[in-house]
Coordinates of C-alpha atoms and ligand atoms in Angstrom, one line a residue:
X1 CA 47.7 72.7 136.3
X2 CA 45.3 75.1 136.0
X3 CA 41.8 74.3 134.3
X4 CA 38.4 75.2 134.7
X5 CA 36.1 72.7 134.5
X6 CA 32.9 74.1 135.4
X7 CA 32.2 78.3 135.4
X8 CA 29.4 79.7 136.6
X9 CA 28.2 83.2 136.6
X10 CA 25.3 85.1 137.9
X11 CA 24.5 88.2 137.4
X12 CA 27.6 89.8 135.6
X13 CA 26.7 92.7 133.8
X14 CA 24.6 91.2 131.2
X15 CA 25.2 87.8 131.7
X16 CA 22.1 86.7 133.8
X17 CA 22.8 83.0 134.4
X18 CA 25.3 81.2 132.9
X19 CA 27.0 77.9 133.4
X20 CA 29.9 76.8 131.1
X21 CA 31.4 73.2 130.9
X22 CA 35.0 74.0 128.8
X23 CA 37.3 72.2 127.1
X24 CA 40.7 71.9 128.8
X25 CA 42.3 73.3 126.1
X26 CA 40.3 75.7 123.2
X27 CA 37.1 77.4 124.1
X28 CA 35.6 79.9 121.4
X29 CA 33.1 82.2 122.4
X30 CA 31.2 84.3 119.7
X31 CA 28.6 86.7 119.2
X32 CA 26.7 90.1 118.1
X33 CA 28.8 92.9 120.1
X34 CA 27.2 93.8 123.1
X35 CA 26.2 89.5 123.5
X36 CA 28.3 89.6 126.9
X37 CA 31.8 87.9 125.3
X38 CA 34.0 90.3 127.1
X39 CA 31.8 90.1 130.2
X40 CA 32.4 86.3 130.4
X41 CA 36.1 86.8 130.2
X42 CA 35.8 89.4 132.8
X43 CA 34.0 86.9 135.2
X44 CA 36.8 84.7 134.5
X45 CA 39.8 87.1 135.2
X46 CA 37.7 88.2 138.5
X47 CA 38.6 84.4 140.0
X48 CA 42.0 84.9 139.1
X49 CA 42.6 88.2 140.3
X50 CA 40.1 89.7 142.5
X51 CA 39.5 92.5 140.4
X52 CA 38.3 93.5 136.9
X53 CA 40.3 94.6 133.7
X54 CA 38.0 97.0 132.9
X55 CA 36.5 99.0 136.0
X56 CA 37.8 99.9 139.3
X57 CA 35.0 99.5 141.4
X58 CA 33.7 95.9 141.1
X59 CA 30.0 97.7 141.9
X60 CA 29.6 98.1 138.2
X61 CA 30.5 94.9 137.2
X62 CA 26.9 94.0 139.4
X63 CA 23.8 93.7 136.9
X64 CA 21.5 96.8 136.6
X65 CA 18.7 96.1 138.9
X66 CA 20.6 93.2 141.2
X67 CA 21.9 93.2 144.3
X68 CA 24.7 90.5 144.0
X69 CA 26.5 89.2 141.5
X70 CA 28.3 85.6 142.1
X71 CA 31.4 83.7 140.2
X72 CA 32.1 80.7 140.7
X73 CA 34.4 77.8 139.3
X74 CA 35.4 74.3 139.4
X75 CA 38.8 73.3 138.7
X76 CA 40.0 70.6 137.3
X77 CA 42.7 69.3 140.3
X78 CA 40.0 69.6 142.3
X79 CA 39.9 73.1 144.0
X80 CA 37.0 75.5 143.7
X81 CA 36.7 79.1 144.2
X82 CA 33.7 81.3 144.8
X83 CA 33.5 85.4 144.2
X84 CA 30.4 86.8 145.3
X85 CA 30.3 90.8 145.6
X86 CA 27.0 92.8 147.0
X87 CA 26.2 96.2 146.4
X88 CA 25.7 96.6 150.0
X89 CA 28.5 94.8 151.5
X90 CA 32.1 93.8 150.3
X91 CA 33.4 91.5 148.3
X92 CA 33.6 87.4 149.5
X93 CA 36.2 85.4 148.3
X94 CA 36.0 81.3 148.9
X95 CA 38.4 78.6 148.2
X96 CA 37.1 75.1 148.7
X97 CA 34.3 77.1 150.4
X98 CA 36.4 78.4 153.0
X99 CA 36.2 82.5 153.4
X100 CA 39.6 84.0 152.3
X101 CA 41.2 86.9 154.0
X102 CA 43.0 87.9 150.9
X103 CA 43.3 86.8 147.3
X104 CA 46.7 85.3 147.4
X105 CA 45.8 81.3 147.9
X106 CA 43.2 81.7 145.9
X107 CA 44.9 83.4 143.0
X108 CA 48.0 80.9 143.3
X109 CA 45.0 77.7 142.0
X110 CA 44.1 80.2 139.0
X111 CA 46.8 81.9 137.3
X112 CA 45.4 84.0 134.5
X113 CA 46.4 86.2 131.5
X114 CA 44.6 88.2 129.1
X115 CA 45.4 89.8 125.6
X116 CA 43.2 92.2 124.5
X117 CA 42.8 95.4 123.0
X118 CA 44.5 97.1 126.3
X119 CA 47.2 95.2 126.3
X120 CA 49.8 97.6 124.8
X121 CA 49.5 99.4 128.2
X122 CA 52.5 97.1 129.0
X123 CA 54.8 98.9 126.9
X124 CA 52.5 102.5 126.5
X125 CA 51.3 102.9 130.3
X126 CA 53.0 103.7 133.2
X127 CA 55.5 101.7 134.8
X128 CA 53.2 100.3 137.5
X129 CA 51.7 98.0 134.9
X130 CA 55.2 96.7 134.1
X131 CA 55.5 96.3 137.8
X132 CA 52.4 94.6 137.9
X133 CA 53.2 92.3 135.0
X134 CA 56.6 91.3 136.9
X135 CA 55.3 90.5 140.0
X136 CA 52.4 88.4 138.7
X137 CA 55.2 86.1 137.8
X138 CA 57.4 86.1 141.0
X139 CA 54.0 86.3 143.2
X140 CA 53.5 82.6 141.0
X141 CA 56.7 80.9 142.1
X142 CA 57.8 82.5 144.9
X143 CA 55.3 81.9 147.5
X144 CA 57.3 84.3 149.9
X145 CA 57.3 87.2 148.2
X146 CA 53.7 88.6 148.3
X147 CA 54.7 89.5 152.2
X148 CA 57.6 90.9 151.1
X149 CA 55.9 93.1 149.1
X150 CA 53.1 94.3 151.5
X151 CA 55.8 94.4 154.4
X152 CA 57.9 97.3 151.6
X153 CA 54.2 98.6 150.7
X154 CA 53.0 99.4 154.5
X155 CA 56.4 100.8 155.2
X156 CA 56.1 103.0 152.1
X157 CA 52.5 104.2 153.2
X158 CA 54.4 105.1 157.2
X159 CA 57.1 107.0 155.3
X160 CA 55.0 108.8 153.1
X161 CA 52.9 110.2 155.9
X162 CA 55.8 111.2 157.7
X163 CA 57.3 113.0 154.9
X164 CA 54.1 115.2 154.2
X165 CA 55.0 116.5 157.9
X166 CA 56.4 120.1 158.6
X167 CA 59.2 118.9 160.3
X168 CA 59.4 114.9 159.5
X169 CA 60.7 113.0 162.7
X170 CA 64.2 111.5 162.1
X171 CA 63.9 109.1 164.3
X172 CA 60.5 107.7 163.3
X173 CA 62.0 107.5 159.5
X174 CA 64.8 106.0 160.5
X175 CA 62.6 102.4 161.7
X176 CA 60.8 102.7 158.3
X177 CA 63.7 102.9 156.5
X178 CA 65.2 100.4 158.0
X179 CA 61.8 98.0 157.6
X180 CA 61.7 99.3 153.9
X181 CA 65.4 98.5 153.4
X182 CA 64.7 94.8 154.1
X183 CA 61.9 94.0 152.2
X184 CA 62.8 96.0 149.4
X185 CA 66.3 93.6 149.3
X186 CA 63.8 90.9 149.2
X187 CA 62.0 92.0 146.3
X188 CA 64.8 93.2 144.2
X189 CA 66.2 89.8 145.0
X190 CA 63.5 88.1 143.5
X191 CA 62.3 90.2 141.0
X192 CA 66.1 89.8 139.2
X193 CA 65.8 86.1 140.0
X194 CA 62.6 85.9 138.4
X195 CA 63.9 88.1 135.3
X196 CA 66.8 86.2 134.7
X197 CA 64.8 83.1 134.1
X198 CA 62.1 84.9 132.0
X199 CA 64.4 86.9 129.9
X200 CA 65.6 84.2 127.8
X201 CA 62.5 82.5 127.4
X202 CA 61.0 85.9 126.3
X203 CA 63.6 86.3 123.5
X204 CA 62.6 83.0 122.3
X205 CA 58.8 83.8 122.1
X206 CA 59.6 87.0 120.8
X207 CA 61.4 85.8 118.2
X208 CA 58.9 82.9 117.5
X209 CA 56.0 86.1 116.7
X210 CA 57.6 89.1 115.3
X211 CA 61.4 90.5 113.9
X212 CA 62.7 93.3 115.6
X213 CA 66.0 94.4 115.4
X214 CA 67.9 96.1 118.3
X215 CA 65.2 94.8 121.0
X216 CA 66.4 95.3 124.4
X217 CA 64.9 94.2 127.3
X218 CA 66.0 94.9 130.8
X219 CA 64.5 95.0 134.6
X220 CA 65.3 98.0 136.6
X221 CA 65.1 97.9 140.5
X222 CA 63.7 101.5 141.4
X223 CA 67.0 102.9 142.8
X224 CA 70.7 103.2 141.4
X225 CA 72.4 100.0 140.5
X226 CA 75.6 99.7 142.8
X227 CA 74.3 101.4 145.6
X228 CA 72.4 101.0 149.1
X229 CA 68.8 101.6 148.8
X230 CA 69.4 103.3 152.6
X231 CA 72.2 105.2 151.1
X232 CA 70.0 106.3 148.0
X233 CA 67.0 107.1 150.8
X234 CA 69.4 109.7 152.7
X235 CA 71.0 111.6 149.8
X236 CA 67.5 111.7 148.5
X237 CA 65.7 112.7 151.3
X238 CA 65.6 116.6 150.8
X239 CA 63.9 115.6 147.3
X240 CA 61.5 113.3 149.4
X241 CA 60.5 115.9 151.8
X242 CA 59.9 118.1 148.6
X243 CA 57.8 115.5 146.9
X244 CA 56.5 114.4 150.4
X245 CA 56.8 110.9 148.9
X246 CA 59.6 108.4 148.4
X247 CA 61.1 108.9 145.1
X248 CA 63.2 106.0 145.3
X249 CA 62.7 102.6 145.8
X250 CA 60.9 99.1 144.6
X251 CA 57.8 100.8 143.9
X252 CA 59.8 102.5 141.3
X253 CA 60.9 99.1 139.3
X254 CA 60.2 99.3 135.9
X255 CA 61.0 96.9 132.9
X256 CA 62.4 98.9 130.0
X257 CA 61.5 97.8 126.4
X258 CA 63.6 99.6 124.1
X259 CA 65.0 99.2 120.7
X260 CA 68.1 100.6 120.1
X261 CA 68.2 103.5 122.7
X262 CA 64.7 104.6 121.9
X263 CA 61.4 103.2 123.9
X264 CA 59.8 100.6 121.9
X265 CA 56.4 102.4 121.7
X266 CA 58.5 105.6 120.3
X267 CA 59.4 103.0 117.2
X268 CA 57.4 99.7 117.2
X269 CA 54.1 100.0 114.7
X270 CA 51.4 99.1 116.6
X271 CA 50.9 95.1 115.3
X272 CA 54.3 95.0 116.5
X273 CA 53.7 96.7 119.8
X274 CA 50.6 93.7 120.3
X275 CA 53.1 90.5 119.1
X276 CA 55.5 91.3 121.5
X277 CA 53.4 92.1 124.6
X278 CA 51.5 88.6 123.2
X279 CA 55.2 87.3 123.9
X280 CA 55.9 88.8 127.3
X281 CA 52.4 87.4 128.4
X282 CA 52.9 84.0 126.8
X283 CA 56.8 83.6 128.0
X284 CA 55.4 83.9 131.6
X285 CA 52.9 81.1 131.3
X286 CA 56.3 79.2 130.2
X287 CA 58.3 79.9 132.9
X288 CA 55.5 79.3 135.4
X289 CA 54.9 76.2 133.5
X290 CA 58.7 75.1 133.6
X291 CA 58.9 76.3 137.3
X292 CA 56.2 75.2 139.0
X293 CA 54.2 72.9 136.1
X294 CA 51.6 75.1 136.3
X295 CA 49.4 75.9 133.4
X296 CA 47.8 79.6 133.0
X297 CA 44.5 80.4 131.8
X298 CA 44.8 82.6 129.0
X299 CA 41.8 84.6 127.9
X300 CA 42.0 86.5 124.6
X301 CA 39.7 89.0 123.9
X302 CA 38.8 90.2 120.2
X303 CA 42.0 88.5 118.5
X304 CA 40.7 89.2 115.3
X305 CA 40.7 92.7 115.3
X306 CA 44.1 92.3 117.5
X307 CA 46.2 90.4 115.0
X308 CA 45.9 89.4 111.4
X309 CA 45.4 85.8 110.4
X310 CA 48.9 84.6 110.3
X311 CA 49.9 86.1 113.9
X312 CA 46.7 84.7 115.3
X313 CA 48.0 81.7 114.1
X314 CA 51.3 81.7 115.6
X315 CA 50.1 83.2 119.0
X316 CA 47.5 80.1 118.8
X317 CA 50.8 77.9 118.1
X318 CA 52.7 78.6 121.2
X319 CA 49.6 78.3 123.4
X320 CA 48.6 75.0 122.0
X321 CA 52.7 74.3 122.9
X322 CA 51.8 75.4 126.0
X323 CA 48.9 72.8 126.5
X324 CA 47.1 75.7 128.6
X325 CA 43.5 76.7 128.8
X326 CA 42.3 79.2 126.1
X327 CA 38.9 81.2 126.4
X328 CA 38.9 83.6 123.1
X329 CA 36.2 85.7 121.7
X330 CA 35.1 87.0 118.2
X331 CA 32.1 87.7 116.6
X332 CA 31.1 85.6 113.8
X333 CA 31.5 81.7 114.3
X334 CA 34.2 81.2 111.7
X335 CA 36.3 84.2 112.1
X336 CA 39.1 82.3 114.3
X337 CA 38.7 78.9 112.1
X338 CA 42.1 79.1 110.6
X339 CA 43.8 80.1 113.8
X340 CA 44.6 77.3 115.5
X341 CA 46.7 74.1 114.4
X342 CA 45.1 71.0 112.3
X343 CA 43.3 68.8 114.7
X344 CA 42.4 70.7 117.4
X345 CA 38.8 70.8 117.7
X346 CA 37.6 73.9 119.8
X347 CA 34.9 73.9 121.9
X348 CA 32.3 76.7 120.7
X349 CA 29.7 78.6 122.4
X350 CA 27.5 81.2 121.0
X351 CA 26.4 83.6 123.1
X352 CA 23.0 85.9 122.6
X353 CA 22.0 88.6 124.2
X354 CA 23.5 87.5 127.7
X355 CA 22.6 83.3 127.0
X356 CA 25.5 81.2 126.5
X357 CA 24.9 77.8 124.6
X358 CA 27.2 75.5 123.6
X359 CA 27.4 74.7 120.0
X360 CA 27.7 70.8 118.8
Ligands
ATP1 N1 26.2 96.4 135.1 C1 25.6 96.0 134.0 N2 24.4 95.5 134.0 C2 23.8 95.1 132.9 N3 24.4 95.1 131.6 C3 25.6 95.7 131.6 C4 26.3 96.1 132.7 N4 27.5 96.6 132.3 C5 27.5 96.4 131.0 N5 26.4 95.9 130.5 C6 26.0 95.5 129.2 O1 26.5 94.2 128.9 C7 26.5 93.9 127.5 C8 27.7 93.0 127.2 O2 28.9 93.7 127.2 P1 30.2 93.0 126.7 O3 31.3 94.0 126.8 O4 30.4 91.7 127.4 O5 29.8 92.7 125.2 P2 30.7 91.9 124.1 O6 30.0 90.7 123.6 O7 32.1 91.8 124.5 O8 30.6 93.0 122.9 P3 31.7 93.5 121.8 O9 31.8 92.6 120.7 O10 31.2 94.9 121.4 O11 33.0 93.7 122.5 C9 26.6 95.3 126.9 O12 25.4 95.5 126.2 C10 26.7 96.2 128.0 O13 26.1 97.5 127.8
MG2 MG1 33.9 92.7 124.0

């Protein structure tokens, strides 16, 4: 179960000092634009994923004029993790106040999703966020898998170089290949296993948000169904050498969205493009739920100019179903007051010019 119980930020962009005591279930946070909403969010999704949604570098996400910026949280079963990034030096990740070498442990106490206004790069962007968006889920209940995945991505990286070569050795090739064929059976493996559990829970959500005929949703491994990914490599390997890069493989997975035979962003109106990425992102949070019974964070940035009042209020449905952790912003106080069901009290906090309070 995963719930913050105590956030603290220091100098996040505009966000100064801030300590935040949620509730374990609804937190509304509202203000001017440019109040620091998005920034708190941002501080949030940093804990959970060791990097921001909205820049690459996490330099910028430093305040003008500091030299550190620090996140830190409490969670509710107990753990705590600490971020603290310096313009000078690297970033330092702690759980339980321990240094981490990597995010993985870390990331496994705070699973987090976001909906916002970039979300529809799930079915619009390339097929790395798809990629991205599977393997959040398998990296969530299948503890083994994140070596798999550096084991295919280091091998990748080998082969690559090798292929940019004049005259790429053979036998060199061969031992990644090899190496590659392995873990890449290891994460096909899991990433069908994964699907197969998530695809019928994402029909349901689907069709608990939004009607759309002809919806077809499938997971594709990267290289030709039916066939070796070693055997794919050679008969591919004079396009590889071409490309110098490997043009087949797990780093090619994608998930197709498609209604009818057409891509779903070719057809889908935009509202509907944003209910049913809403459902792929809440039907994970179920299956991790059902899987391992643990709860995600969801943070949901500017529903109201996301979704009209009646889908914010079935999107607010399923979450409260969920019985997860919901940080979500707006501007003025009121305008998510008909969102949620009757009964559940939000906690509010206003925030002003980089101040948080909470309101009572
Ligand atoms: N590195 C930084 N140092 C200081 N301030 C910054 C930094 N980066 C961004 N800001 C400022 O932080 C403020 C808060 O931005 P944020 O995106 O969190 O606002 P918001 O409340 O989400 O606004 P909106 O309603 O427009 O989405 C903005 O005024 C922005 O210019
Ligand atoms: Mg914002």
């Amino acid at each position: 179960m995963a719930v913050i119980s105590r956030l603290d930020v220091l100098n996040v962009r505009n966000l100064s000092s801030v300590q935040l005591l949620p509730s374990e279930k609804m937190n509304v946070i509202y203000g001017d634009n440019g109040s620091g909403k998005t920034s708190l969010l941002e501080a949030i999704y940093l804990l959970g994923f060791g990097r921001s949604f909205r820049s690459q570098k996490l330099d910028s996400i430093i305040q003008n004029d500091k030299e550190e910026c620090i996140v830190f949280c409490d969670l509710a079963e107990g753990a705590a993790i600490g971020l603290s990034k310096s313009r000078r030096q690297g970033h330092q990740l702690r759980l339980m106040g321990e240094r981490q070498r990597n995010w993985a442990d870390a990331a496994r106490h705070l699973p987090v999703q976001i909906l916002n206004s970039e979300s529809f790069l799930l079915l619009e962007g390339s097929s790395k966020i798809r990629r991205r968006y599977l393997d959040w889920g398998v990296f969530h209940v299948e503890h083994d898998f994140v070596n798999a995945w550096r084991g295919a991505a280091k091998c990748l990286a080998h082969r690559n170089l090798l292929l940019k070569q004049r005259s790429p050795d053979r036998v060199q090739l061969a031992a990644w290949d090899y190496e590659l064929c392995r873990f890449s059976q290891h994460i096909d493996r899991s990433r069908k296993e994964y699907f197969g559990l998530l695809y019928p829970l994402l029909l349901q959500t689907v069709e608990r948000l939004v009607s759309i005929t002809g919806l077809s949703i499938a997971y594709a491994r990267g290289w030709d169904d039916g066939e070796e990914l070693a055997a794919s490599l050679q008969a591919g390997f004079d396009k590889d050498v071409r490309y110098g890069a490997t043009q087949l493989g797990p780093h090619r997975a994608d998930i197709l969205v498609k209604v009818g035979r057409a891509s779903a962003v070719e057809v889908l109106s935009r509202g509907q493009q944003k209910l049913l990425v809403s459902a792929m992102k809440i039907a994970q949070g179920y299956l991790l739920s059902r899987c391992s019974g643990v709860k995600c964070v969801y943070l949901l940035d500017d529903l109201p100019s996301e979704l009209d009042a009646a889908n914010r209020r079935r999107v607010c449905e399923l979450l409260d179903e969920l019985n997860c952790q919901v940080f979500m912003t707006c501007v003025e106080e009121h305008d998510l007051e008909k969102s949620w069901p009757p009964g559940l009290m939000p906690r509010k906090f206003h925030v002003e010019h980089g101040k948080i309070c909470e309101v009572v």
